[in-house]
Amino acid sequence: MSETTHFKTLVTGEQAGQRLDAFLALQLDAYSRVFLRKVVQNRNATVDGEVVKPSFRVQAGQTVEVDLPPPPDDGPQPEDIPLDVLYEDDDFVAINKPPLMVVHPAKGNWKGTLASALAFRFQSLSDVGGPTRPGIVHRLDRDTSGVILVAKSNEMHLKLSNQFEQRTVEKEYFALTIGRLQLDRDVINQPIGPHPYQRDKMAIRGGHPQSRPAETWYEVQRRWGAITTVKVRPKTGRTHQIRVHLTHAGAPVLCDRLYAGHAEITRGELLRRQVQRMPTREEDAEILLNRQALHARRITLDHPRTGNRIQIEAPIPDDIQRVIDALEHESAAG
C-alpha cells in the first residue's frame, strides 16, 4: 500500500452542516475522529481547494479532499479463511459474507474478519478506506449475511462508492420478522439517529441534530402467524436502518438481540409460537438460528468500468433456510 492515500468526495445534501472532522470520520471509519482532526490541523485537507479548520461546516456540492497518512493501527493479518465469491473480474469482487463474520478488525474482533480473508486471497485491493478495510466498499453488520462489494483499485473503489452516494445502487434484503406488519407493502420514511440511552442502538429521532432522513420499502412474502418473510429495499443507507424501521413498523428482525430482545430461536420455541404444541426435549435443545435473520440477497449496479447494469445475488443461507423449512413443515403438518 502507498504511504499516503488521497481521498476525494462530494458533500451531499444530507451531509450538509456537519463539521469537517465529523464528516471525514463518517466517510473513513478506519480512522478515528481524533486522528482525522490532526490531519486537518496539519493542512492536509481542503474544501473546494481551500485549507480549512476541523470545525468548518461542509455544504452540499462542496468537494472535500484529504491526503491520509497510514493510521496508527496496522492492516489486517492475512488469514486463510474460505470465501464464497459470487462475482469477480479485474475491477471488483462480490463476496457472499457469511453470518457472524466481522467485516474489518476492531476492538474485540482482531481475527477471523472478512478483511483478513481478503488480504490472504487477493494480491491487490484498494486502500481508499484505510489499511484495515482493504477493498471494502460498503458495510454489513456482523450478523447480516450476503452480498458485499470489494474493489481491486482505488479508481474502481471511488466509482463504486459514488454509485452508493448517488443512490443508483439497488439493494434488496431478505428478512424474517417477529411481530405483526399491518400492511403487506409499505414505504417507511422516518429519520434515524442515535438512541437516547443506549450507545450501541439507533432510533427513530425526528429533529435530533444527528438524525438523518431514511427510507425503506418492504413487501411481505409470506406470513406464518407472528413470523413473516419480508423483501426489503432500503433507499438510504443509515446504520441499522432496516432493523430500526421494521421494529418501528411492529415487526423487528427475528433473533435481533438489540431490537427484538432475543438472540436465538430453538425448534421448540418455534413450535410453541406457531402451533402451540409441547416440543420434545430434543426440539427444545435444537437451535435453528442464533443471529438476526437479515440477508443482503441481491445488489444491482452499473459496472464501474463498462457502465453495464449487472445484478449479483446471494442464496438464502442455511441457518435462515432452516427456520423457513421448520415453518413450512409445521404448516403442512397442521
Short mmCIF file of C-alpha atoms in Angstrom, two decimals:
data_model
loop_
_atom_site.label_atom_id
_atom_site.label_comp_id
_atom_site.label_asym_id
_atom_site.label_seq_id
_atom_site.Cartn_x
_atom_site.Cartn_y
_atom_site.Cartn_z
CA MET A 1 0.00 0.00 0.00
CA SER A 2 1.13 3.57 -0.60
CA GLU A 3 2.39 5.66 2.31
CA THR A 4 -0.24 8.35 1.68
CA THR A 5 -3.78 7.80 0.44
CA HIS A 6 -5.64 10.55 -1.41
CA PHE A 7 -9.37 10.63 -0.65
CA LYS A 8 -11.84 12.79 -2.57
CA THR A 9 -15.61 13.01 -2.21
CA LEU A 10 -18.58 15.29 -2.85
CA VAL A 11 -20.78 16.52 0.01
CA THR A 12 -24.44 15.53 -0.42
CA GLY A 13 -27.44 17.49 0.82
CA GLU A 14 -27.94 15.11 3.73
CA GLN A 15 -24.34 15.64 4.87
CA ALA A 16 -24.54 19.44 4.77
CA GLY A 17 -23.83 21.18 8.06
CA GLN A 18 -21.50 18.55 9.51
CA ARG A 19 -18.14 19.55 10.94
CA LEU A 20 -15.35 18.58 8.57
CA ASP A 21 -13.69 16.23 11.09
CA ALA A 22 -17.03 14.54 11.83
CA PHE A 23 -17.82 14.30 8.11
CA LEU A 24 -14.49 12.61 7.42
CA ALA A 25 -14.90 10.23 10.38
CA LEU A 26 -18.21 9.01 8.93
CA GLN A 27 -16.67 8.54 5.49
CA LEU A 28 -13.46 6.89 6.70
CA ASP A 29 -14.32 4.69 9.66
CA ALA A 30 -10.91 3.00 9.65
CA TYR A 31 -9.59 6.29 11.11
CA SER A 32 -10.57 7.84 14.43
CA ARG A 33 -12.04 11.33 14.55
CA VAL A 34 -9.10 12.48 16.68
CA PHE A 35 -6.66 11.20 14.04
CA LEU A 36 -8.59 12.91 11.23
CA ARG A 37 -8.77 16.16 13.19
CA LYS A 38 -4.97 16.17 13.37
CA VAL A 39 -4.80 15.52 9.62
CA VAL A 40 -6.97 18.59 9.01
CA GLN A 41 -4.99 20.68 11.50
CA ASN A 42 -1.82 19.71 9.63
CA ARG A 43 -3.30 21.32 6.49
CA ASN A 44 -3.72 18.01 4.67
CA ALA A 45 -7.41 18.53 3.88
CA THR A 46 -9.18 21.02 1.62
CA VAL A 47 -12.76 22.01 0.84
CA ASP A 48 -13.13 23.30 -2.71
CA GLY A 49 -9.36 23.69 -2.78
CA GLU A 50 -9.18 25.80 0.39
CA VAL A 51 -7.46 24.74 3.62
CA VAL A 52 -9.97 24.96 6.48
CA LYS A 53 -10.25 24.13 10.19
CA PRO A 54 -11.68 20.88 11.60
CA SER A 55 -14.71 22.84 12.82
CA PHE A 56 -15.58 24.03 9.29
CA ARG A 57 -19.18 23.13 8.36
CA VAL A 58 -19.35 21.44 4.97
CA GLN A 59 -22.10 22.35 2.50
CA ALA A 60 -23.84 20.42 -0.28
CA GLY A 61 -21.91 20.34 -3.55
CA GLN A 62 -18.52 21.07 -1.99
CA THR A 63 -15.55 18.86 -2.86
CA VAL A 64 -13.58 17.52 0.09
CA GLU A 65 -10.06 16.20 -0.47
CA VAL A 66 -7.64 14.81 2.08
CA ASP A 67 -4.20 13.21 2.00
CA LEU A 68 -4.22 10.45 4.58
CA PRO A 69 -1.08 9.07 6.21
CA PRO A 70 -1.32 5.50 7.47
CA PRO A 71 -3.45 5.26 10.62
CA PRO A 72 -1.85 4.09 13.87
CA ASP A 73 -3.32 0.60 13.51
CA ASP A 74 -1.73 -1.91 11.15
CA GLY A 75 -3.73 -3.60 8.45
CA PRO A 76 -5.42 -6.97 8.98
CA GLN A 77 -3.25 -10.06 9.27
CA PRO A 78 -3.90 -12.35 6.27
CA GLU A 79 -5.82 -15.49 7.24
CA ASP A 80 -6.69 -18.48 5.09
CA ILE A 81 -10.46 -18.24 5.50
CA PRO A 82 -12.67 -19.66 2.72
CA LEU A 83 -14.57 -17.05 0.72
CA ASP A 84 -17.75 -17.56 -1.29
CA VAL A 85 -17.04 -15.47 -4.40
CA LEU A 86 -20.25 -14.57 -6.23
CA TYR A 87 -18.63 -12.45 -8.96
CA GLU A 88 -15.09 -11.45 -9.90
CA ASP A 89 -13.37 -9.57 -12.70
CA ASP A 90 -10.28 -7.35 -12.98
CA ASP A 91 -12.04 -4.43 -11.27
CA PHE A 92 -14.02 -5.71 -8.31
CA VAL A 93 -15.27 -8.76 -6.44
CA ALA A 94 -18.62 -9.60 -4.85
CA ILE A 95 -18.42 -11.82 -1.77
CA ASN A 96 -21.22 -13.70 -0.04
CA LYS A 97 -20.34 -12.75 3.54
CA PRO A 98 -21.27 -15.49 5.99
CA PRO A 99 -23.21 -14.64 9.15
CA LEU A 100 -21.30 -13.87 12.35
CA MET A 101 -18.24 -12.58 10.45
CA VAL A 102 -16.98 -9.10 11.29
CA VAL A 103 -16.08 -7.09 8.18
CA HIS A 104 -12.90 -5.42 9.44
CA PRO A 105 -10.70 -5.59 12.56
CA ALA A 106 -11.90 -3.64 15.58
CA LYS A 107 -11.70 -3.84 19.35
CA GLY A 108 -12.55 -7.38 20.42
CA ASN A 109 -12.54 -8.68 16.83
CA TRP A 110 -8.97 -8.81 15.55
CA LYS A 111 -9.08 -12.23 13.90
CA GLY A 112 -11.41 -14.07 11.57
CA THR A 113 -12.55 -10.92 9.78
CA LEU A 114 -13.53 -10.51 6.15
CA ALA A 115 -10.62 -8.07 5.78
CA SER A 116 -8.16 -10.77 6.88
CA ALA A 117 -9.65 -13.26 4.42
CA LEU A 118 -9.42 -10.70 1.61
CA ALA A 119 -5.81 -9.84 2.46
CA PHE A 120 -4.91 -13.53 2.13
CA ARG A 121 -6.89 -14.17 -1.07
CA PHE A 122 -6.15 -11.08 -3.20
CA GLN A 123 -2.80 -9.51 -4.08
CA SER A 124 -4.14 -6.07 -4.94
CA LEU A 125 -7.06 -4.24 -3.33
CA SER A 126 -7.96 -0.58 -2.93
CA ASP A 127 -6.74 1.29 0.14
CA VAL A 128 -9.18 4.22 -0.02
CA GLY A 129 -10.85 3.10 3.23
CA GLY A 130 -7.54 2.76 5.04
CA PRO A 131 -5.35 -0.27 5.76
CA THR A 132 -7.91 -2.00 8.00
CA ARG A 133 -10.54 -2.06 5.22
CA PRO A 134 -8.74 -3.39 2.12
CA GLY A 135 -11.05 -3.04 -0.87
CA ILE A 136 -14.23 -2.90 1.22
CA VAL A 137 -16.70 -0.50 -0.43
CA HIS A 138 -19.69 -0.63 1.95
CA ARG A 139 -20.76 -2.19 5.23
CA LEU A 140 -22.70 -5.15 6.53
CA ASP A 141 -23.34 -5.78 10.21
CA ARG A 142 -21.57 -8.75 11.80
CA ASP A 143 -24.77 -10.79 11.97
CA THR A 144 -26.01 -9.85 8.49
CA SER A 145 -25.06 -12.21 5.68
CA GLY A 146 -25.00 -11.64 1.93
CA VAL A 147 -23.53 -9.60 -0.90
CA ILE A 148 -20.67 -7.20 -0.17
CA LEU A 149 -18.54 -5.45 -2.81
CA VAL A 150 -14.74 -5.30 -2.79
CA ALA A 151 -12.73 -3.04 -5.12
CA LYS A 152 -9.37 -4.04 -6.59
CA SER A 153 -8.13 -0.48 -7.19
CA ASN A 154 -8.67 2.99 -5.78
CA GLU A 155 -10.19 4.15 -9.07
CA MET A 156 -12.84 1.42 -9.01
CA HIS A 157 -13.44 1.93 -5.29
CA LEU A 158 -14.27 5.61 -5.80
CA LYS A 159 -16.52 4.84 -8.77
CA LEU A 160 -18.42 2.22 -6.78
CA SER A 161 -18.66 4.49 -3.73
CA ASN A 162 -20.04 7.26 -5.90
CA GLN A 163 -22.87 4.98 -7.01
CA PHE A 164 -23.81 4.35 -3.39
CA GLU A 165 -23.70 8.08 -2.66
CA GLN A 166 -25.85 8.86 -5.71
CA ARG A 167 -28.23 6.01 -4.76
CA THR A 168 -28.04 4.32 -8.14
CA VAL A 169 -27.19 1.02 -6.45
CA GLU A 170 -30.30 -1.08 -5.74
CA LYS A 171 -30.02 -3.24 -2.62
CA GLU A 172 -32.50 -5.95 -1.75
CA TYR A 173 -32.58 -7.79 1.57
CA PHE A 174 -34.45 -10.84 2.79
CA ALA A 175 -35.65 -10.84 6.39
CA LEU A 176 -37.61 -12.96 8.83
CA THR A 177 -39.53 -10.75 11.26
CA ILE A 178 -41.30 -11.41 14.54
CA GLY A 179 -44.44 -9.45 15.32
CA ARG A 180 -47.12 -8.06 13.06
CA LEU A 181 -46.63 -5.88 9.99
CA GLN A 182 -50.01 -4.24 9.48
CA LEU A 183 -49.51 -3.67 5.75
CA ASP A 184 -48.38 -6.19 3.14
CA ARG A 185 -46.41 -3.45 1.38
CA ASP A 186 -45.28 -0.05 2.58
CA VAL A 187 -42.59 2.64 2.47
CA ILE A 188 -41.22 3.71 5.85
CA ASN A 189 -39.98 7.30 5.83
CA GLN A 190 -38.60 8.01 9.29
CA PRO A 191 -35.36 9.78 10.30
CA ILE A 192 -32.79 7.74 12.18
CA GLY A 193 -30.36 8.96 14.81
CA PRO A 194 -28.53 7.77 17.92
CA HIS A 195 -30.63 6.08 20.60
CA PRO A 196 -31.09 8.48 23.54
CA TYR A 197 -29.99 5.94 26.18
CA GLN A 198 -28.15 3.02 24.55
CA ARG A 199 -24.94 3.79 22.68
CA ASP A 200 -25.00 0.67 20.53
CA LYS A 201 -28.52 1.28 19.22
CA MET A 202 -30.15 3.65 16.75
CA ALA A 203 -33.70 5.00 16.93
CA ILE A 204 -36.39 6.99 15.12
CA ARG A 205 -35.49 10.55 16.13
CA GLY A 206 -37.10 13.43 14.31
CA GLY A 207 -35.50 16.80 14.94
CA HIS A 208 -32.31 15.46 16.54
CA PRO A 209 -29.20 17.21 15.12
CA GLN A 210 -27.54 13.86 14.34
CA SER A 211 -30.64 12.31 12.75
CA ARG A 212 -30.67 11.70 9.01
CA PRO A 213 -33.55 11.03 6.61
CA ALA A 214 -34.09 7.31 5.99
CA GLU A 215 -36.40 5.48 3.60
CA THR A 216 -37.15 1.75 3.45
CA TRP A 217 -39.56 -0.12 1.17
CA TYR A 218 -40.79 -3.55 2.20
CA GLU A 219 -43.13 -6.24 0.90
CA VAL A 220 -44.45 -9.23 2.82
CA GLN A 221 -43.69 -12.53 1.09
CA ARG A 222 -45.43 -14.98 3.43
CA ARG A 223 -46.92 -14.96 6.91
CA TRP A 224 -46.68 -17.78 9.46
CA GLY A 225 -48.55 -16.36 12.42
CA ALA A 226 -46.16 -13.98 14.16
CA ILE A 227 -43.25 -14.80 11.84
CA THR A 228 -43.12 -13.23 8.38
CA THR A 229 -40.75 -13.41 5.42
CA VAL A 230 -40.15 -9.95 4.01
CA LYS A 231 -38.42 -8.46 0.97
CA VAL A 232 -36.76 -5.15 1.89
CA ARG A 233 -35.21 -2.41 -0.24
CA PRO A 234 -33.51 0.44 1.63
CA LYS A 235 -33.22 3.62 -0.43
CA THR A 236 -30.82 5.22 2.04
CA GLY A 237 -28.03 3.54 3.97
CA ARG A 238 -28.24 4.55 7.62
CA THR A 239 -26.74 2.49 10.42
CA HIS A 240 -29.17 -0.29 11.43
CA GLN A 241 -31.74 1.23 9.06
CA ILE A 242 -33.71 -1.91 8.17
CA ARG A 243 -33.63 -3.16 11.75
CA VAL A 244 -34.87 0.15 13.17
CA HIS A 245 -37.55 0.69 10.53
CA LEU A 246 -39.00 -2.82 10.78
CA THR A 247 -39.06 -2.50 14.57
CA HIS A 248 -40.90 0.81 14.17
CA ALA A 249 -43.41 -0.94 11.89
CA GLY A 250 -44.16 -3.50 14.60
CA ALA A 251 -42.06 -6.46 13.50
CA PRO A 252 -38.34 -6.46 14.39
CA VAL A 253 -35.98 -8.84 12.66
CA LEU A 254 -36.14 -12.32 14.19
CA CYS A 255 -33.27 -13.00 16.65
CA ASP A 256 -32.12 -9.38 16.60
CA ARG A 257 -30.52 -9.07 20.02
CA LEU A 258 -30.70 -5.27 20.08
CA TYR A 259 -34.16 -4.63 18.68
CA ALA A 260 -36.15 -7.87 19.17
CA GLY A 261 -34.80 -8.70 22.62
CA HIS A 262 -33.71 -12.25 21.82
CA ALA A 263 -30.61 -13.62 20.08
CA GLU A 264 -31.62 -17.16 19.13
CA ILE A 265 -34.60 -19.40 18.47
CA THR A 266 -34.88 -23.15 19.01
CA ARG A 267 -37.16 -25.55 17.20
CA GLY A 268 -39.04 -25.96 20.47
CA GLU A 269 -39.68 -22.23 20.82
CA LEU A 270 -40.81 -22.08 17.21
CA LEU A 271 -43.33 -24.85 17.86
CA ARG A 272 -44.68 -23.07 20.94
CA ARG A 273 -45.11 -19.83 19.00
CA GLN A 274 -46.56 -21.27 15.81
CA VAL A 275 -48.57 -24.40 16.60
CA GLN A 276 -48.95 -24.25 20.39
CA ARG A 277 -47.79 -27.83 20.95
CA MET A 278 -45.34 -29.03 23.55
CA PRO A 279 -41.96 -29.80 21.99
CA THR A 280 -39.76 -32.74 22.85
CA ARG A 281 -36.58 -32.28 24.87
CA GLU A 282 -34.54 -32.66 21.67
CA GLU A 283 -36.60 -29.99 19.91
CA ASP A 284 -36.11 -27.63 22.85
CA ALA A 285 -32.34 -28.06 22.57
CA GLU A 286 -32.09 -27.67 18.78
CA ILE A 287 -31.01 -24.13 17.89
CA LEU A 288 -32.30 -23.14 14.46
CA LEU A 289 -30.90 -19.61 14.33
CA ASN A 290 -28.52 -17.65 16.56
CA ARG A 291 -28.21 -14.31 14.78
CA GLN A 292 -30.50 -11.71 13.26
CA ALA A 293 -32.41 -13.14 10.28
CA LEU A 294 -31.28 -10.49 7.80
CA HIS A 295 -29.61 -11.32 4.49
CA ALA A 296 -28.31 -8.97 1.75
CA ARG A 297 -29.79 -11.05 -1.04
CA ARG A 298 -29.29 -9.01 -4.18
CA ILE A 299 -27.42 -5.94 -5.42
CA THR A 300 -27.86 -4.23 -8.78
CA LEU A 301 -25.35 -1.65 -10.01
CA ASP A 302 -23.60 -0.18 -13.03
CA HIS A 303 -20.29 -1.87 -13.73
CA PRO A 304 -17.70 0.76 -12.71
CA ARG A 305 -15.74 0.36 -15.95
CA THR A 306 -18.24 -0.61 -18.67
CA GLY A 307 -21.37 1.05 -17.31
CA ASN A 308 -23.40 -2.10 -18.00
CA ARG A 309 -26.13 -2.79 -15.46
CA ILE A 310 -25.38 -6.01 -13.55
CA GLN A 311 -27.13 -7.93 -10.80
CA ILE A 312 -25.44 -10.12 -8.18
CA GLU A 313 -27.38 -12.46 -5.92
CA ALA A 314 -26.52 -14.48 -2.81
CA PRO A 315 -28.65 -17.54 -1.99
CA ILE A 316 -30.57 -17.74 1.27
CA PRO A 317 -28.10 -19.05 3.90
CA ASP A 318 -28.58 -22.39 5.61
CA ASP A 319 -29.49 -21.03 9.05
CA ILE A 320 -32.34 -18.83 7.78
CA GLN A 321 -33.47 -21.65 5.48
CA ARG A 322 -33.68 -23.99 8.49
CA VAL A 323 -36.24 -21.70 10.09
CA ILE A 324 -38.24 -21.48 6.85
CA ASP A 325 -38.16 -25.27 6.43
CA ALA A 326 -39.35 -25.75 10.02
CA LEU A 327 -42.21 -23.28 9.48
CA GLU A 328 -43.24 -24.98 6.25
CA HIS A 329 -43.06 -28.43 7.86
CA GLU A 330 -45.28 -27.45 10.77
CA SER A 331 -47.66 -25.61 8.44
CA ALA A 332 -48.04 -28.73 6.27
CA ALA A 333 -48.40 -30.99 9.32
CA GLY A 334 -51.07 -28.71 10.79
#
